[in-house]
Coordinates of C-alpha atoms in Angstrom, one line a residue:
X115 CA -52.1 -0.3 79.5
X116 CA -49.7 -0.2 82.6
X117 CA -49.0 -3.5 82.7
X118 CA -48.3 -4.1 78.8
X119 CA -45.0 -5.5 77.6
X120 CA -43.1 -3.1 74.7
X121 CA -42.0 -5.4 72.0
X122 CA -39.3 -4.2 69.7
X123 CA -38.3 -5.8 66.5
X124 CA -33.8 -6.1 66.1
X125 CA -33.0 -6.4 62.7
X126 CA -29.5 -6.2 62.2
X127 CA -27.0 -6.1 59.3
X128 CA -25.4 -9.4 58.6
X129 CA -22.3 -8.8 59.8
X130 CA -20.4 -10.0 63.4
X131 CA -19.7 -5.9 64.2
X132 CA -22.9 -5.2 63.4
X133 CA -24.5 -8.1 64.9
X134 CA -22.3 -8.1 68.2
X135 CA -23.6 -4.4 68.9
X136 CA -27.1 -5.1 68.2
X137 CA -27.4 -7.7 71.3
X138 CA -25.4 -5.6 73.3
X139 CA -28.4 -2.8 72.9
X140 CA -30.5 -5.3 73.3
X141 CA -29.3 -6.6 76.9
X142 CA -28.7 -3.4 77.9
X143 CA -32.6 -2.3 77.3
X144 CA -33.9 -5.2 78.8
X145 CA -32.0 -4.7 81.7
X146 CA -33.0 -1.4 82.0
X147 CA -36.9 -1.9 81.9
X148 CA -38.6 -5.2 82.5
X149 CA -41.5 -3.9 80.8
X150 CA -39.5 -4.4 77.1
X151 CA -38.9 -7.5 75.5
X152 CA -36.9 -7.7 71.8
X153 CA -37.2 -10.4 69.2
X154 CA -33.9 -10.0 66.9
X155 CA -34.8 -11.0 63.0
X156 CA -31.3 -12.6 62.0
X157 CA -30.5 -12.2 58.6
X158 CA -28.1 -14.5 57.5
X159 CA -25.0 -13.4 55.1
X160 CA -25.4 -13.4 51.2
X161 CA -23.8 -16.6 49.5
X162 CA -21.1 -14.1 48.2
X163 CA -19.8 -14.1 51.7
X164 CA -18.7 -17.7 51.8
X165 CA -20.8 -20.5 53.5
X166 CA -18.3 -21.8 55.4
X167 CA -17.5 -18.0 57.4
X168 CA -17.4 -17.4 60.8
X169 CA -20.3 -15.1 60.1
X170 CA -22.1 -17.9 59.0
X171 CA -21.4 -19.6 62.2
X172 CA -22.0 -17.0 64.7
X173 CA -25.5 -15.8 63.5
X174 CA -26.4 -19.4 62.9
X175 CA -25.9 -20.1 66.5
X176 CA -27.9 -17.2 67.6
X177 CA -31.1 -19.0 67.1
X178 CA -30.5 -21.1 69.4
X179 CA -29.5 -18.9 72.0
X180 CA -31.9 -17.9 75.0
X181 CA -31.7 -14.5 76.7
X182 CA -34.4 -12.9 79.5
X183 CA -37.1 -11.4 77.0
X184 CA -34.8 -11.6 73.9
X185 CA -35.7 -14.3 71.3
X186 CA -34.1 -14.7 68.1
X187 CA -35.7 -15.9 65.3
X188 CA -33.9 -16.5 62.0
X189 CA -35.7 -15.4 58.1
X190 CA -35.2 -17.5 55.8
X191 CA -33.1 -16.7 52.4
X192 CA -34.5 -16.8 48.9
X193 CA -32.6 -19.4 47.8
X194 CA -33.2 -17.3 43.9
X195 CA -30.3 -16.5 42.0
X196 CA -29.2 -12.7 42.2
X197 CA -29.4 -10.9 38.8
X198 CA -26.2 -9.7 38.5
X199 CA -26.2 -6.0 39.6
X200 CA -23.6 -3.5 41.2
X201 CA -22.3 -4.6 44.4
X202 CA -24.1 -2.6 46.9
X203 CA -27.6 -2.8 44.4
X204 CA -27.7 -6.0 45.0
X205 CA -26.8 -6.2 48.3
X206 CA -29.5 -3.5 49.1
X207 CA -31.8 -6.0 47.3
X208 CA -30.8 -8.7 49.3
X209 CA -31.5 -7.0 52.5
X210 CA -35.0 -6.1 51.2
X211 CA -35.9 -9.6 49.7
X212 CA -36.3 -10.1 53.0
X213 CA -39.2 -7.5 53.8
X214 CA -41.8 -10.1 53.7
X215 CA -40.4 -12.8 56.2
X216 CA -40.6 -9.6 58.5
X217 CA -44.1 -8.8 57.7
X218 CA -45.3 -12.5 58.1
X219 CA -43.8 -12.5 61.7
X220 CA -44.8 -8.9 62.8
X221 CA -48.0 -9.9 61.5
X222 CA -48.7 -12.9 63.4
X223 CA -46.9 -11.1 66.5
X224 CA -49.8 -8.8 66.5
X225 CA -52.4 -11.1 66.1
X226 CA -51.3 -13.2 69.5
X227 CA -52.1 -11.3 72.4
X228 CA -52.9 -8.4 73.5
X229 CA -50.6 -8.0 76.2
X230 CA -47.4 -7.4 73.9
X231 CA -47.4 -4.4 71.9
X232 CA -45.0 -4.5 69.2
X233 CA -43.8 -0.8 70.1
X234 CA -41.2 -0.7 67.3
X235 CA -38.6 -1.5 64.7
X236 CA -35.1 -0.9 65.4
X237 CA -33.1 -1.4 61.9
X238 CA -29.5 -1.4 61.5
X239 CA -28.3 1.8 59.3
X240 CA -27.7 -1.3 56.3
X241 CA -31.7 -2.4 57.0
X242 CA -33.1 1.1 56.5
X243 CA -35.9 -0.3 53.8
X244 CA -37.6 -1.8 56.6
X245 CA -38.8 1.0 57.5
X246 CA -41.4 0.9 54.9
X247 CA -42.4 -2.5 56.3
X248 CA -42.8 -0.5 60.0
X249 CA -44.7 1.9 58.2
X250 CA -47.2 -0.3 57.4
X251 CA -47.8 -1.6 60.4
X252 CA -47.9 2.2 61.7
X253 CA -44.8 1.3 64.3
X254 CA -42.6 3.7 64.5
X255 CA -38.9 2.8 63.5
X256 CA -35.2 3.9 65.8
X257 CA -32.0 3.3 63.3
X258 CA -29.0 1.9 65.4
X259 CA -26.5 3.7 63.9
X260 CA -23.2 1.4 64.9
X261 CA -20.5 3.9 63.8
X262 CA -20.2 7.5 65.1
X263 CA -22.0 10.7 64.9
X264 CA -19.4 13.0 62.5
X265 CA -19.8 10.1 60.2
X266 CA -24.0 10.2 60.2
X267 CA -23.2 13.9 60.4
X268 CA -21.1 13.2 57.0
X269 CA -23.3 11.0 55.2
X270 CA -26.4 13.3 55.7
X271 CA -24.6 16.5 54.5
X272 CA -23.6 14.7 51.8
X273 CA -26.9 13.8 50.9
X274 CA -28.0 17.6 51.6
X275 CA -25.2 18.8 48.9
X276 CA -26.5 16.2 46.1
X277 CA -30.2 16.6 46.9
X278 CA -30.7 20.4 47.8
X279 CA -27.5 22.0 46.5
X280 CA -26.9 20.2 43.4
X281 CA -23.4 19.5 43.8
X282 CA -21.5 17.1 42.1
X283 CA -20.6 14.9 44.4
X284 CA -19.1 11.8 42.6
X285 CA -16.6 14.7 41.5
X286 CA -16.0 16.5 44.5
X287 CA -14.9 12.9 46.1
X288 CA -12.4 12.3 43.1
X289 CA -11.0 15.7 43.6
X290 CA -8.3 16.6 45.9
X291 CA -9.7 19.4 48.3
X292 CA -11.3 19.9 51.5
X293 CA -15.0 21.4 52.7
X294 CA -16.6 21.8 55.6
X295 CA -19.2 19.9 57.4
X296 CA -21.2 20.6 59.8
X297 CA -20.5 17.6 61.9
X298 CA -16.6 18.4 62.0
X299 CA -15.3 21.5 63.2
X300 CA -12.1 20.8 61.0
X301 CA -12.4 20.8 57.3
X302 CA -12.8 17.4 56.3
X303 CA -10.0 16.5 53.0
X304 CA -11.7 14.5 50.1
X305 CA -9.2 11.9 50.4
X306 CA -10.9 11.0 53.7
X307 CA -14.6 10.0 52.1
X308 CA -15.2 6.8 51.9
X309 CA -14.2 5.2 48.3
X310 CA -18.2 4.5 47.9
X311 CA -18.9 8.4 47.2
X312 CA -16.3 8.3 44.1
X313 CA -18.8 6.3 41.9
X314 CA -22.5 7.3 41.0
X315 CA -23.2 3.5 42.1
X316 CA -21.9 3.9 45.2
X317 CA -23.3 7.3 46.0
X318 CA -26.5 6.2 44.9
X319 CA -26.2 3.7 47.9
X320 CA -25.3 6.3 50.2
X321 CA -28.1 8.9 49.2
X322 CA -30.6 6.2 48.9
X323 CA -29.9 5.4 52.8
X324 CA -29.5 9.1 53.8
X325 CA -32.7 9.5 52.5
X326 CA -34.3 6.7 54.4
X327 CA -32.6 7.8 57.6
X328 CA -34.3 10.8 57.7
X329 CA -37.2 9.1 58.0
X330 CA -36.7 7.6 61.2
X331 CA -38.7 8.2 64.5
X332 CA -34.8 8.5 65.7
X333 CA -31.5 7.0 65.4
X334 CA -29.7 5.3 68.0
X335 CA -25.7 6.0 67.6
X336 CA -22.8 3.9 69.2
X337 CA -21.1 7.4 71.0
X338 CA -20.9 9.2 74.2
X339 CA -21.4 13.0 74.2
X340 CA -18.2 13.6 75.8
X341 CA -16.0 11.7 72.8
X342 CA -18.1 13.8 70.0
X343 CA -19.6 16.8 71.9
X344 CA -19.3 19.0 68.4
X345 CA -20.8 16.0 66.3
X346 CA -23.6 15.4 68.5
X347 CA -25.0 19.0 69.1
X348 CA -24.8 20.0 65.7
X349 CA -27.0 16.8 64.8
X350 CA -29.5 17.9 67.6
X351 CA -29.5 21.8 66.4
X352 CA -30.9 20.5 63.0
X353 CA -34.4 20.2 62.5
X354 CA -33.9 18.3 59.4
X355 CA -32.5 15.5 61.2
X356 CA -34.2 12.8 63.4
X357 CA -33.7 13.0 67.1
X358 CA -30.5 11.3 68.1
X359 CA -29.5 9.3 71.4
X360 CA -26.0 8.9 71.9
X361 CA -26.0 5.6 73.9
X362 CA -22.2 4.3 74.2
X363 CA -20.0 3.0 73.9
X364 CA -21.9 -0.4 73.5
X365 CA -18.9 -3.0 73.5
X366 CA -19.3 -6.9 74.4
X367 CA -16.7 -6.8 77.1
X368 CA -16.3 -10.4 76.7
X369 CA -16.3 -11.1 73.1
X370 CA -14.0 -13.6 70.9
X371 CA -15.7 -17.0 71.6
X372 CA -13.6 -19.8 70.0
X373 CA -9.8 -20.6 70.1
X374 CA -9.1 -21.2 73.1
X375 CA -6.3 -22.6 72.9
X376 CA -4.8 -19.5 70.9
X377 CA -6.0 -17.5 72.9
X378 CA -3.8 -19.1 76.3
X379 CA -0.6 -19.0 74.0
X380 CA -1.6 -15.2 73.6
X381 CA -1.9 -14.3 76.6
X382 CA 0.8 -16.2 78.1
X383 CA 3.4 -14.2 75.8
X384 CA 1.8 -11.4 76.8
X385 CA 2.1 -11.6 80.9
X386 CA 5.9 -11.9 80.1
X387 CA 6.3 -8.7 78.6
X388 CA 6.9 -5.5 79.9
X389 CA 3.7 -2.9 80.8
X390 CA 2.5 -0.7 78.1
X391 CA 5.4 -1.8 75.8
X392 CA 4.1 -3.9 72.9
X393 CA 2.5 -2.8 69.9
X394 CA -0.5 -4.8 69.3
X395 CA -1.2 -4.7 64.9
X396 CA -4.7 -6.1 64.2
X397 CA -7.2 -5.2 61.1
X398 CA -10.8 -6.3 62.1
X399 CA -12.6 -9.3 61.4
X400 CA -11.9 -8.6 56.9
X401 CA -8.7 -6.6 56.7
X402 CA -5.8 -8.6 55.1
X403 CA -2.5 -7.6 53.1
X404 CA -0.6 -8.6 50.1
X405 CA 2.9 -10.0 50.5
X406 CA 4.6 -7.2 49.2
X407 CA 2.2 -4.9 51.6
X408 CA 3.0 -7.4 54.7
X409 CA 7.1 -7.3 54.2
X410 CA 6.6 -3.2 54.4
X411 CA 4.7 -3.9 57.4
X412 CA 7.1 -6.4 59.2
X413 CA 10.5 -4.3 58.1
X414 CA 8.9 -1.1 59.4
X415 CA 8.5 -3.0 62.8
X416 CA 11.6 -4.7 63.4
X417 CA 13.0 -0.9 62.5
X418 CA 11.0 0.7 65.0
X419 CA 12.8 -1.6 67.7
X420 CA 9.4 -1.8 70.1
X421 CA 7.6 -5.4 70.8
X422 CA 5.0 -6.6 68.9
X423 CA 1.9 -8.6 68.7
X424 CA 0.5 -8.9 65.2
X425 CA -2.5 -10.4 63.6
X426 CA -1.8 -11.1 60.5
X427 CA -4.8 -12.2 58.1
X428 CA -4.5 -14.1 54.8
X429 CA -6.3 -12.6 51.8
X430 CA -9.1 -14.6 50.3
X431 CA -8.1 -17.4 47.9
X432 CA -11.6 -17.0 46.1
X433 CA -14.2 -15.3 45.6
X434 CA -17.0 -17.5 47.3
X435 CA -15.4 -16.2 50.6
X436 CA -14.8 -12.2 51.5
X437 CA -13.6 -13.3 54.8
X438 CA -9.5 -13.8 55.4
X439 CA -8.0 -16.9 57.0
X440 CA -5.1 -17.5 59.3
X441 CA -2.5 -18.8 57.5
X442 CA -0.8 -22.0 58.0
X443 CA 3.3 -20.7 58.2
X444 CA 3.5 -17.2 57.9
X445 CA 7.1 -17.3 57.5
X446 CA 6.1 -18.2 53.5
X447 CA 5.4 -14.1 53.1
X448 CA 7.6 -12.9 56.0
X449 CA 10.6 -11.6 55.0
X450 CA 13.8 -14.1 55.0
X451 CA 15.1 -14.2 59.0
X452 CA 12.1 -12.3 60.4
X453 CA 10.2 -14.4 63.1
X454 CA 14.0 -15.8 64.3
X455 CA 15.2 -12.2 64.6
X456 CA 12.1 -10.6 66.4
X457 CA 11.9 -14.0 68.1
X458 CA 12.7 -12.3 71.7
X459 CA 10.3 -9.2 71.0
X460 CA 7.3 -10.1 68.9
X461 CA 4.3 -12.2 68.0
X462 CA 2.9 -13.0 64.9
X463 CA -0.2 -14.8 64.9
X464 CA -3.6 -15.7 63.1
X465 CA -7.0 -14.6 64.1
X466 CA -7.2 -12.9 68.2
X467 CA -9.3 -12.1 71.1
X468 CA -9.0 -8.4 70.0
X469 CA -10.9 -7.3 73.6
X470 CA -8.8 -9.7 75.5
X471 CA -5.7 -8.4 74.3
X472 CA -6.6 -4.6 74.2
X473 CA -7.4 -5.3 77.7
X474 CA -4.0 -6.4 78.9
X475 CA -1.7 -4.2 80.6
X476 CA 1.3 -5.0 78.2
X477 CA -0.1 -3.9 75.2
X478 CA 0.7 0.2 74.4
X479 CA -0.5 1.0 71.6
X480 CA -2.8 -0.3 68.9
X481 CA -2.0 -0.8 64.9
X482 CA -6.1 -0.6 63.7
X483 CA -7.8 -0.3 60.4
X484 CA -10.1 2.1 62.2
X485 CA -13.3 0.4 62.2
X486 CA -15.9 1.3 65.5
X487 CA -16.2 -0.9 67.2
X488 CA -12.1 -1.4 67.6
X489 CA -12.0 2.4 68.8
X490 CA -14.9 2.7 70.8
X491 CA -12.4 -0.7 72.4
X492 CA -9.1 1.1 72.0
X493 CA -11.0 4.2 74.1
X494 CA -12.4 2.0 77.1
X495 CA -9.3 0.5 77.5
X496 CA -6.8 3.5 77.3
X497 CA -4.9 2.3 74.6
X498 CA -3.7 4.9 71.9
X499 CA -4.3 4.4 68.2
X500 CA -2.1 4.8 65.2
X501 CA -4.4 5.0 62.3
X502 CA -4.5 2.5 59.3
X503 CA -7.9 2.5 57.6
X504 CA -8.6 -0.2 54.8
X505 CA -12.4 0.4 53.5
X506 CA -16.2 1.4 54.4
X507 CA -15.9 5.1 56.3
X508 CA -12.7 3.6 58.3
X509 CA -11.3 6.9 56.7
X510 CA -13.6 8.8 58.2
X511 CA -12.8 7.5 61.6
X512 CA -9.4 7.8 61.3
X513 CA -9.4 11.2 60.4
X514 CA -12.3 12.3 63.4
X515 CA -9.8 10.4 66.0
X516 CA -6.4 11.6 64.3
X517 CA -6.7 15.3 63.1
X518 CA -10.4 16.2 64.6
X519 CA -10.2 14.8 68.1
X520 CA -6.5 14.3 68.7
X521 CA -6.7 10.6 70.2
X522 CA -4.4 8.8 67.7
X523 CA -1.5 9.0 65.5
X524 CA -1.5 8.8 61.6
X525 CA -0.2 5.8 59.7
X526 CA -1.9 6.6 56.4
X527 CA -5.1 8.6 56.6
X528 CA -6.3 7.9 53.0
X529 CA -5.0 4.7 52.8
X530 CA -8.5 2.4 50.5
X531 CA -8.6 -1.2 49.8
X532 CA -12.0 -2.5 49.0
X533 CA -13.9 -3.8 45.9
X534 CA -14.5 -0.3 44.5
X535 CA -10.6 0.0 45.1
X536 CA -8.9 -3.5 45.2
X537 CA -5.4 -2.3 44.6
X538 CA -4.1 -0.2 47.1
X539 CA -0.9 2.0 47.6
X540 CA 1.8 0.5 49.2
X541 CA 2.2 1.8 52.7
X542 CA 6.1 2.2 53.1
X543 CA 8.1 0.4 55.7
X544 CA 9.2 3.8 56.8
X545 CA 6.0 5.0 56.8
X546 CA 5.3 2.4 58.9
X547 CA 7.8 2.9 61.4
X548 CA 7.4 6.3 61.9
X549 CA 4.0 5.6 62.9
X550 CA 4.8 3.2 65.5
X551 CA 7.2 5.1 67.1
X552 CA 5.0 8.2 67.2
X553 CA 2.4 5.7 68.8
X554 CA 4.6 4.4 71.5
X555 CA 6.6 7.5 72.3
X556 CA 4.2 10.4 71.6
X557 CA 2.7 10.9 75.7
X558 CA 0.5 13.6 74.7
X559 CA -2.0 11.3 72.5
X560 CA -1.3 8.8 75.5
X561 CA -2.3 11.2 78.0
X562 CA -5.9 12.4 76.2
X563 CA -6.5 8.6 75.6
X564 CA -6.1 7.8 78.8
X565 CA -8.7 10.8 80.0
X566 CA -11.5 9.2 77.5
X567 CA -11.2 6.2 79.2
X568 CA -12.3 7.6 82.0
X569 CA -15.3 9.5 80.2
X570 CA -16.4 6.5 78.3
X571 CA -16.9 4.3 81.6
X572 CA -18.5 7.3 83.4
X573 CA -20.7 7.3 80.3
X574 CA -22.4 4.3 81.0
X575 CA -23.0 4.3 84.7
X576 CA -25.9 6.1 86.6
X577 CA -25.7 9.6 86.1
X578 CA -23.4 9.4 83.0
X579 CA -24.4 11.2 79.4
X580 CA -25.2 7.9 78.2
X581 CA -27.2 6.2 80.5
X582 CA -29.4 9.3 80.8
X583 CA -30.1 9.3 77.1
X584 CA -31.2 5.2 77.5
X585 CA -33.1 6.2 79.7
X586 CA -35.1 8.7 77.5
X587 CA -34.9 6.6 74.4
X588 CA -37.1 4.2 76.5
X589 CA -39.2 6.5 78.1
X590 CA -39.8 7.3 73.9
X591 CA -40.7 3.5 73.5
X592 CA -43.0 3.2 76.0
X593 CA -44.9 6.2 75.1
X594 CA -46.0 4.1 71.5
X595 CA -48.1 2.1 73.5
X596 CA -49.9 4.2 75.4

């Protein structure tokens, strides 16, 4: 069946990181074979997420989007109340409810024609109870896996210690200790895990997906074997674990469709500032402060003397939206003289084109709550890190690229906001100012970042680690239709 088209079914997670990732694998297979084509099953965000949300917005448009051999179609959502259950139950039940859209649609794929083979599901590592519906069609299933490989390295060991060691994890995560894993070749501290393994409901989540992951044909993980070279072969040297394909870092090099006028006034400021001097603060697309939290933040600045551009976030008012806003005067939870004293030296602004920005040759270091995505950005541009994680494995990330791989500074390592932990420490103004300086003035982390830039774009071109393993994870795809 030379001539057949591979079909593979996207289902992502309903979020923009996870979302934005998923097309860029998406183009990027396409491109690489005309003999694949990819229908992406959009998901739209639970109500708890707020109707209004950019999320909302985004995914919403993607149905109507057209790409060469990539269709989108949108499932629709159960419009049923959700009995109230845990937080990340019910949002595992929400991601399910919507196993038999899938079905219909797979189904009536493989009734069509016979000149498109559906040759696969690839799930997002949220989506993983799909696989039972790709099962059933006896397709095999690839997880995209959009953080990093210690992490997946992490969340399966931690599966192996509950499952086959009886350990007790919940109180392992509460303790204050370190042990070793095989996807680090530093101990990893327990104040790094992620705040979901300090709960029997959240561990149950992370278990419950562990589990499932195993059960993949393969996963598909956002990194390039030079960045985790440890990670990455002790994933392949257990048998226990799927095969995995390192195919990053996939980044959409033009993302941040909207403001445009925001975006001018940001860039503007920026072409008058010095090269490499100003320190760009920015906590992803749901990381906002309190005001006490945001005073700490903008006294340790002004003490730190270097130029700044800052994105600063309003919390949510409610709870029908997750999602911060841009707030109207930010002087109202400044502190008294701030934006007329920095007035010569820094920025503070709403919501920004985080690529555009990392991208520009004024901007020296990089403020970030750690998530992916913003690395994997931080790495491609050469643009050192100082460590600030907020929630999900953010910790995780910040300690791999901090202690493990020596590519940014600390802030606060163990540093967790999120509905399993909704008040946080305060994070000093000293603290705070250390950090930056550190950031700007320490050339040795400047100098290694500056090296993985080069790796990461040699990555992805011909005869780079990742392009080679894109190449075999198709050459895997194909061979399902034979």
């Amino acid at each position: 069946m030379a001539n057949s088209i591979a079909e593979l079914v996207f289902i992502p997670a309903p979020g923009v990181g996870h979302i934005i990732s998923t097309i860029e694998i998406a183009k990027l297979l396409v491109t690489r074979d005309h003999q694949l084509s990819i229908t992406v099953l959009v998901i739209n965000p639970p109500p708890t997420f707020g109707s209004g949300s950019a999320i909302t917005t985004y995914i919403q448009s993607l149905a109507n989007t057209t790409m060469d051999r990539i269709s989108f179609i949108e499932l629709p959502q159960d419009k049923t109340p959700q009995v109230s259950k845990a937080p990340m139950a019910a949002f595992t039940d929400f991601i399910n409810s919507h196993c038999k859209h899938v079905r219909k649609i797979v189904a009536d794929k493989m009734s069509q024609t016979d000149s498109v083979q559906v040759a696969g599901f690839v799930v997002d590592m949220f989506c993983t109870g799909m696989i039972d519906v790709a099962n059933e069609f006896n397709v095999p299933t690839y997880v995209f896996f959009t953080s990093n490989a210690a992490f997946l390295g992490f969340k399966l060991y931690i599966q192996t210690l509950s499952d086959d060691k009886n350990q007790d994890v919940v109180k392992l995560s509460n303790s204050d200790s370190t042990i070793s894993v095989p996807s680090f070749v530093k101990p990893v501290p327990t104040k790094v895990f992620p705040t979901i393994c300090q709960s029997q409901e959240g561990l149950d989540f992370v278990l419950g997906s562990a589990r499932k992951l195993r059960e993949a044909k393969a996963i598909i993980v956002n990194t390039f074997l030079e960045l985790e070279t440890h990670a990455i072969d002790s994933l392949s040297k257990d048998n226990t674990i799927p095969m995995v394909y390192p195919v990053g870092p996939i980044l959409n090099l033009e993302a941040g469709a909207g403001k445009a006028s925001s975006d001018d006034d940001i860039i503007t400021w920026l072409d008058t500032q010095p090269p490499s001097s100003v320190v760009f603060l920015c906590f992803g697309s749901m990381g906002s402060f309190d005001e006490v939290q945001v005073k700490e933040i903008a006294n340790g600045l002004e003490r730190s003397g270097h130029r700044f551009l800052w994105s600063l976030r309003r919390p949510p008012t409610d709870q029908t939206s997750r999602a911060p806003s841009d707030y109207e005067d930010p002087a109202t939870v400044l502190p008294e003289g701030f934006l007329e004293r920095t007035a010569g030296i820094g920025k503070v602004t709403g919501w920004v084109p985080q690529v555009a920005v990392l991208a520009h040759g004024a901007v020296g270091g990089f403020v970030s709550h750690c998530g992916w995505n913003s690395l994997l950005e931080s790495l491609w541009f050469g643009v050192p890190s100082a460590a600030w994680p907020i929630y999900a494995e953010q910790q995780i990330n910040a300690f791999e690229m901090v202690v493990e791989l020596g590519l940014a500074v600390e802030i606060k390592l163990d540093y967790k906001k999120d509905f399993f932990n909704p008040k946080a420490d305060k994070v000093t103004a000293e603290e705070i100012e250390s950090g930056v300086r550190r950031l700007m003035e320490d050339n040795k982390v400047r100098t290694e970042v500056k090296e993985m830039r080069e790796k990461s774009r040699a990555a992805v071109v011909e005869g780079g680690s990742s392009y080679a393993s894109i190449g075999r994870l198709i050459l895997d795809v194909k061979r399902n239709i034979l």
